[in-house]
Short mmCIF file of C-alpha atoms and ligand atoms in Angstrom, two decimals:
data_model
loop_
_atom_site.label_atom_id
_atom_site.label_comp_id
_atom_site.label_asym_id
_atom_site.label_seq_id
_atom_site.Cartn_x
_atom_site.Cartn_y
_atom_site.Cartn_z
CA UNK D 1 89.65 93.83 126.09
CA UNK D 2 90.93 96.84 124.43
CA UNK D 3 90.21 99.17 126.96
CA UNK D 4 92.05 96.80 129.21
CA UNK D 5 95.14 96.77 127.20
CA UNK D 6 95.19 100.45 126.90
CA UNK D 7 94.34 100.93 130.72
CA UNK D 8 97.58 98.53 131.06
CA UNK D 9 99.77 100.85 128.74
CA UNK D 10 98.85 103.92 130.86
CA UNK D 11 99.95 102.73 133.60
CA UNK D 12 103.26 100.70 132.67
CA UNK D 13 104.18 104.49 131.02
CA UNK D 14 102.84 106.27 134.64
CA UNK D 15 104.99 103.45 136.55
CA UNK D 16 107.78 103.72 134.07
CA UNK D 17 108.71 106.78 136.22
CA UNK D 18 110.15 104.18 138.83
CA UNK D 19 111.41 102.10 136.69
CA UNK D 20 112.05 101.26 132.88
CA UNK D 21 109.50 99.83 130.79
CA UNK D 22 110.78 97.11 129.70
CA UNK D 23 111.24 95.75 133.19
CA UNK D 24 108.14 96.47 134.10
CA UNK D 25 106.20 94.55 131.04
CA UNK D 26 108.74 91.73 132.48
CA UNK D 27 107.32 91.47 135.95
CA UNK D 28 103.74 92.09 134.39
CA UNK D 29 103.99 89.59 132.22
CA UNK D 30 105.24 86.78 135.15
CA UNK D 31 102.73 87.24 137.34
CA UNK D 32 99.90 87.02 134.61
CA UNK D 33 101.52 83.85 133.86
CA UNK D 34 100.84 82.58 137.52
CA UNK D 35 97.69 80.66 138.81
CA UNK D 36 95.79 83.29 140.17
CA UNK D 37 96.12 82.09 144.32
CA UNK D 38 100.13 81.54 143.61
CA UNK D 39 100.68 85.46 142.91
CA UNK D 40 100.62 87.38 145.89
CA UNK D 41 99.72 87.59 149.75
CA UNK D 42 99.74 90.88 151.38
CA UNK D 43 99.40 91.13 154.83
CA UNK D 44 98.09 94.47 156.13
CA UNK D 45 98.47 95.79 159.80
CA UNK D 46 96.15 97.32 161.69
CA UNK D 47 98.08 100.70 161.84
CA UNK D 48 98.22 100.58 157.82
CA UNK D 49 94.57 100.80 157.82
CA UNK D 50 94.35 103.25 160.16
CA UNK D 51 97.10 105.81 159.44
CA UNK D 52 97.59 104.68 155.03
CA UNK D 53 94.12 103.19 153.67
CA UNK D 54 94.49 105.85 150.78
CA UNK D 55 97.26 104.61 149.75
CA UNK D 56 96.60 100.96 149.88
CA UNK D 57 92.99 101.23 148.12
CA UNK D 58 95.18 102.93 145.07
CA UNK D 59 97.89 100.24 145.25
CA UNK D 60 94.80 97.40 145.35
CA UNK D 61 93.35 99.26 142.82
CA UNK D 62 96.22 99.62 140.35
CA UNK D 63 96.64 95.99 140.47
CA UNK D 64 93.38 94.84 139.88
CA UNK D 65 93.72 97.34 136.65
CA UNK D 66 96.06 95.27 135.43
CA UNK D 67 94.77 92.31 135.55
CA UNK D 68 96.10 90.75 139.22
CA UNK D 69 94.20 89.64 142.22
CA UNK D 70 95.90 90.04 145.35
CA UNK D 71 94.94 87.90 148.82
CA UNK D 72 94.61 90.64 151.36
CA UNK D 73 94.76 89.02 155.25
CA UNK D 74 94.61 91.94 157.59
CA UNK D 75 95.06 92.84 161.09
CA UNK D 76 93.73 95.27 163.39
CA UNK D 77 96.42 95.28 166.26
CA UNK D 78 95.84 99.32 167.13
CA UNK D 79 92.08 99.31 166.61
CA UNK D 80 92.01 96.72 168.91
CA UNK D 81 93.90 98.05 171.58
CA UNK D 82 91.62 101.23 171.81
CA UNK D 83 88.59 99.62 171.54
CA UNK D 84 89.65 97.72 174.99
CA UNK D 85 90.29 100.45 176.52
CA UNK D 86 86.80 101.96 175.57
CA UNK D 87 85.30 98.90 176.90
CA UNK D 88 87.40 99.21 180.08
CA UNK D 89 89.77 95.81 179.57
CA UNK D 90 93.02 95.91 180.59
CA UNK D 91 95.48 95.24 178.00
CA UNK D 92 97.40 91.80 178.88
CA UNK D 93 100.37 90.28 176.02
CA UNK D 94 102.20 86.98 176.75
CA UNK D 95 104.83 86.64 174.12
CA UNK D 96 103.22 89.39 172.07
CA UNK D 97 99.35 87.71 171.74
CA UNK D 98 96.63 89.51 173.42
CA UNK D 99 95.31 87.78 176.37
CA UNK D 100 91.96 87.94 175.16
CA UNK D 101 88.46 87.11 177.85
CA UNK D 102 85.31 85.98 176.54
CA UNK D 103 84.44 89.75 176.83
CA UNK D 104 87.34 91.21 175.22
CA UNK D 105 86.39 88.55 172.49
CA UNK D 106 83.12 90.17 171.71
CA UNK D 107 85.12 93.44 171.05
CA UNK D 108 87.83 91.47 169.01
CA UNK D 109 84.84 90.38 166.79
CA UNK D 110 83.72 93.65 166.39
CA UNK D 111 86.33 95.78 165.82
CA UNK D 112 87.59 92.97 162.81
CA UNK D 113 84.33 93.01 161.70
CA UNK D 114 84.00 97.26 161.68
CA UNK D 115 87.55 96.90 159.85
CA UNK D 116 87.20 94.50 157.17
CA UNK D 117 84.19 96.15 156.48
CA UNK D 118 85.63 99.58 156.21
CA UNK D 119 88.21 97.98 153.74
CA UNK D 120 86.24 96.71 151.34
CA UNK D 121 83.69 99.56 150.98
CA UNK D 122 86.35 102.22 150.78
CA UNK D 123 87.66 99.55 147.77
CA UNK D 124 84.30 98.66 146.08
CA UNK D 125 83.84 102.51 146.22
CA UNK D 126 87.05 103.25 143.95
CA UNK D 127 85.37 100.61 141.59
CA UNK D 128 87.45 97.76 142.89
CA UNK D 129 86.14 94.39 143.30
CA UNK D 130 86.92 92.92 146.58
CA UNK D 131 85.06 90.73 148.90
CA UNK D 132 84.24 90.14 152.48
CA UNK D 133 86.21 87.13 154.00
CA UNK D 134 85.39 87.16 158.24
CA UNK D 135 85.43 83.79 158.75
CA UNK D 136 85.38 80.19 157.53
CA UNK D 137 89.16 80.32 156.34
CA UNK D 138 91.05 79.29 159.47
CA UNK D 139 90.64 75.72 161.33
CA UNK D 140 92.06 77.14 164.50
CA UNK D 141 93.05 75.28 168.46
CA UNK D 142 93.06 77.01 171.98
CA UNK D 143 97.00 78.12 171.83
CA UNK D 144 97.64 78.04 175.08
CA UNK D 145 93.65 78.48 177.02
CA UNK D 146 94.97 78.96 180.79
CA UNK D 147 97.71 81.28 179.90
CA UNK D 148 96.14 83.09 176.56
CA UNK D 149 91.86 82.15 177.11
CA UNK D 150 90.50 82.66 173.51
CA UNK D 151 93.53 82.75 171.47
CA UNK D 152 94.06 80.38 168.40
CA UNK D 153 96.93 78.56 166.47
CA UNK D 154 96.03 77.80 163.02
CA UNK D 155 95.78 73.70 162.11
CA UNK D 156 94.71 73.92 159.04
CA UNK D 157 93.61 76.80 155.98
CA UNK D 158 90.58 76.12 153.86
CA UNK D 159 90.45 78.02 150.59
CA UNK D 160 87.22 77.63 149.35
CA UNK D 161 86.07 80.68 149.97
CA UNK D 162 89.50 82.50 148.37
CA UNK D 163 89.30 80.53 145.21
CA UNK D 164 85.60 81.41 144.96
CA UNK D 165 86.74 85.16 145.16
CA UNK D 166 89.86 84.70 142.83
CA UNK D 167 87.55 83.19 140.25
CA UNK D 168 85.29 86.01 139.65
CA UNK D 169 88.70 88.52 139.66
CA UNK D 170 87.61 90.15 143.26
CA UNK D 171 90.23 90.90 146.02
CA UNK D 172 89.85 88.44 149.34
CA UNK D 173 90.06 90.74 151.99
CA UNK D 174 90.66 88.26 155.07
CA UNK D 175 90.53 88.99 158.88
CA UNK D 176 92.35 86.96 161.26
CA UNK D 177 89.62 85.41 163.29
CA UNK D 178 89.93 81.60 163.44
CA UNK D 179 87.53 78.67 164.24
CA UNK D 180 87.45 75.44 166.36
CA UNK D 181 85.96 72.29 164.94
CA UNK D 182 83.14 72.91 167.64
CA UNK D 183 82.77 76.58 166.21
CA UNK D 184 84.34 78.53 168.63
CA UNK D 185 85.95 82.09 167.59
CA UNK D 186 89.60 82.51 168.60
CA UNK D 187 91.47 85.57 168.41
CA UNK D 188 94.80 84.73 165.90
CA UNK D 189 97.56 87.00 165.49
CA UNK D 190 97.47 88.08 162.70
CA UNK D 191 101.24 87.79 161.13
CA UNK D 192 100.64 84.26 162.33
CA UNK D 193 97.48 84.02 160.10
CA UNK D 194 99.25 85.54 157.30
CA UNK D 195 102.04 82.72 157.28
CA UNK D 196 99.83 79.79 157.37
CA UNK D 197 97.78 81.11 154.61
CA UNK D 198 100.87 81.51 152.53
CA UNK D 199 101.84 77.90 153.81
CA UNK D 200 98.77 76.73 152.38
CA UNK D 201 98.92 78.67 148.75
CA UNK D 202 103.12 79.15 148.09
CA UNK D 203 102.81 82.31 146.60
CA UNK D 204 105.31 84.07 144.55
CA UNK D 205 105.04 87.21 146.35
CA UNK D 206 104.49 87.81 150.51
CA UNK D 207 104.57 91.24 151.35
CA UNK D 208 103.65 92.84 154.98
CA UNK D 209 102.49 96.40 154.85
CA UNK D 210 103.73 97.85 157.91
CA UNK D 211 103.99 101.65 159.52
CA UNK D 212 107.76 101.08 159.22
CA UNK D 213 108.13 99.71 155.70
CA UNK D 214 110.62 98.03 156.26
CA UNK D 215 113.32 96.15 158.88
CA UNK D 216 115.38 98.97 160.08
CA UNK D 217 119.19 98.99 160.58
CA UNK D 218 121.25 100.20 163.94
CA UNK D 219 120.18 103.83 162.53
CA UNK D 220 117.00 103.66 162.25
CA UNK D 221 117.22 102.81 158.40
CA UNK D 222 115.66 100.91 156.09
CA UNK D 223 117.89 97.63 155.26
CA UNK D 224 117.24 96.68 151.41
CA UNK D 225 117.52 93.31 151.54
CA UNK D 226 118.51 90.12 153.49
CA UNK D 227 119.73 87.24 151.97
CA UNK D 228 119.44 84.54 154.83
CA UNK D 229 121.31 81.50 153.35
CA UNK D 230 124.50 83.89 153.72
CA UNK D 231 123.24 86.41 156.24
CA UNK D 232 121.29 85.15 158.96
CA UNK D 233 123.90 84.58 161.44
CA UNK D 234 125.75 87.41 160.99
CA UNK D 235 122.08 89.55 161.49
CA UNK D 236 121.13 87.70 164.70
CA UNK D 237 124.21 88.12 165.88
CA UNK D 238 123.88 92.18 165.85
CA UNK D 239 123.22 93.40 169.38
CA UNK D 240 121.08 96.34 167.68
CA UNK D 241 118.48 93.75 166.68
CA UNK D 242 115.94 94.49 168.28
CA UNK D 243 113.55 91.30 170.39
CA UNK D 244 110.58 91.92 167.91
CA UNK D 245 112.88 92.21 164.65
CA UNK D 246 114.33 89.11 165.68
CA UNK D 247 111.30 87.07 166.12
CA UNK D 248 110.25 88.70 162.74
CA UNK D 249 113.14 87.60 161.03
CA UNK D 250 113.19 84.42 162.85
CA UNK D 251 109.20 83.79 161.44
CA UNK D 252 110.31 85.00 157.93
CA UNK D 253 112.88 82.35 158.17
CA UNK D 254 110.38 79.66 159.21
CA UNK D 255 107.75 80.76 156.62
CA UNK D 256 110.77 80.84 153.48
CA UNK D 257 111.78 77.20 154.79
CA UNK D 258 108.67 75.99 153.84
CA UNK D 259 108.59 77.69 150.48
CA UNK D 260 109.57 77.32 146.81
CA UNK D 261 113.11 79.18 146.17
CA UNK D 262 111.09 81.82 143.62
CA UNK D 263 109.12 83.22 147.08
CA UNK D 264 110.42 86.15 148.64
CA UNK D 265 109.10 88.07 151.59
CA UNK D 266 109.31 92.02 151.56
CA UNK D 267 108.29 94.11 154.14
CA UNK D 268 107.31 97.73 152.59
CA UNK D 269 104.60 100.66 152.61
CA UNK D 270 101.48 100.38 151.05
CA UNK D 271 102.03 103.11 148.58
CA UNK D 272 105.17 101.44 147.58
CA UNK D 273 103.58 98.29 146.61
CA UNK D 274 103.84 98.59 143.01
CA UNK D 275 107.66 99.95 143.17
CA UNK D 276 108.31 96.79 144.79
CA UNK D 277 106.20 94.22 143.15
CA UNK D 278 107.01 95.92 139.17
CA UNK D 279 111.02 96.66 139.85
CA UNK D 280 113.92 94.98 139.97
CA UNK D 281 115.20 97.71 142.90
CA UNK D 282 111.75 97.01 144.47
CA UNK D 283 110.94 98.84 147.75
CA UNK D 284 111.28 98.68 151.90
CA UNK D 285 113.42 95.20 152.71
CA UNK D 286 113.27 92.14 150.30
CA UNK D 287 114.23 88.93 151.90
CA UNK D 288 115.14 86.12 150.23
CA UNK D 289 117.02 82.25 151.30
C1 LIG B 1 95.96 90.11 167.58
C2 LIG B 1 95.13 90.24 166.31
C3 LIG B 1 95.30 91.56 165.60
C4 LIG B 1 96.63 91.71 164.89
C5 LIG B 1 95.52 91.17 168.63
O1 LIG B 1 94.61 90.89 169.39
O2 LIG B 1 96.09 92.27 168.61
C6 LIG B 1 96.49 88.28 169.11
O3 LIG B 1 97.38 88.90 169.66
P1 LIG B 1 98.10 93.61 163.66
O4 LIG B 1 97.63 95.00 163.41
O5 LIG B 1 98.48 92.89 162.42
O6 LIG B 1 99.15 93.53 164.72
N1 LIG B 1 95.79 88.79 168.09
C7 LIG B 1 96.15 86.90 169.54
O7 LIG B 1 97.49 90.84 164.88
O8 LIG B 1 96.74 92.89 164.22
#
């Protein structure tokens, strides 16, 4: 217990370099306060884990030091999209999901599998407890099976396996494979994943890793944050926003709808995830309704 409580005052001094102290303790002290599934879910992209995994094992592993459990849902767009071409399958989007054959399936399994995997060794290897979550979470329907084949919408989220891993203090690392009732894999998108399993646990915190860390303004820079009760009209109606910043946005809207006021959604870099969790100036774009 001790050791804990000094770990903890190492590192509120070490992250009082970003902020003060005091507000640090504050933040600290909130989220201990939470039930453990209600704190936060982070939702990793594939090109996180393939250009930043240093950085987001420390930031895992900093917050399991003090005491917080993460849900970690990732995706493995990038991965993916080389793997196909290894395999020799075209690469086919409609509305941004991956048309996805019952051969490009068995390469979709694969490469979630190889990366989930990769995850949580490279985390259990920095002493972090984390566990293995490939499948069993998402109750999942053919989308759209002419147009899409093997892709899935989410119906419903079971969390027996998450609370399982929450109880014994170990990070859920999650990959966004769904099943039908009749136990069929489908290929889910994996932002899509992420907001249905924050439907299902209204966490305090959402935050998407991303390359960009961020939603970027007309110049290319990072916009701190959006408040959309008083800004989303004015934002949509920027002709610099981009199609897939707008459908972002527009999901982020969807998602806070359905969420206590207290949530917020940030979009930031793993190594910031502490700066933005622990400080009031946070990191990369809070949003807010
Ligand atoms: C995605 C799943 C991976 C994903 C795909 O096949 O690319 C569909 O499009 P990122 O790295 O988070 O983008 N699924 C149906 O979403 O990964």
């Amino acid at each position: 217990m001790d050791t804990h409580k000094n770990t903890r005052q190492t590192i509120v001094r070490l992250l009082s370099s970003m902020g003060s102290a005091k507000e640090i303790q504050q933040y600290l002290k909130r989220f201990s306060q939470l039930d453990a599934k209600r704190f936060a879910v982070v939702k990793v992209g594939g090109a996180v884990l393939r250009d930043e995994l240093d950085a987001l094992i420390s930031s895992l592993s900093f917050l399991q030091q003090v005491g917080l459990t993460p849900i970690v849902l990732h995706g493995a767009g990038p991965q993916l999209d080389a793997e196909m071409k290894a395999a020799g399958i075209e690469k086919q989007t409609v509305d941004g999901l991956r048309v996805t054959s019952p051969k490009a399936l068995e390469v979709v399994r694969r490469v979630f599998q190889a990366q989930n995997l990769r995850l949580v060794e490279a985390l259990q290897e920095m002493d972090v407890r984390a566990t293995s979550i490939l499948s069993g979470v998402f109750e999942a329907r053919f989308l759209d099976r002419d147009r899409l084949g093997l892709v899935g919408g989410v119906d419903a989220v079971n969390l027996a396996p998450i609370e399982a891993s929450l109880r014994i203090g170990s990070i859920p690392v999650i990959a966004s494979l769904g099943e039908t009732a009749e136990g069929q894999i489908l290929n889910v998108n994996a932002d899509f994943a992420a907001n249905e399993l924050v439907r299902a646990l209204q966490p305090y915190k959402i935050v998407f890793l991303t390359g960009t860390g961020g939603l970027l303004d007309e110049h290319g820079q990072i916009i701190d944050s959006i408040n959309l009760r008083t800004e989303y009209e004015h934002l949509m109606a920027q002709p610099w926003l981009h199609s897939g910043m707008r459908l972002k946005i527009d999901q982020i809207k969807h998602l806070l709808d359905d969420l206590p006021l207290t949530s917020s959604v940030s979009i930031t870099r793993p190594g910031q995830l502490a700066k933005e969790l622990f400080t009031h100036k946070g990191s990369g774009t809070l949003i807010r309704r």
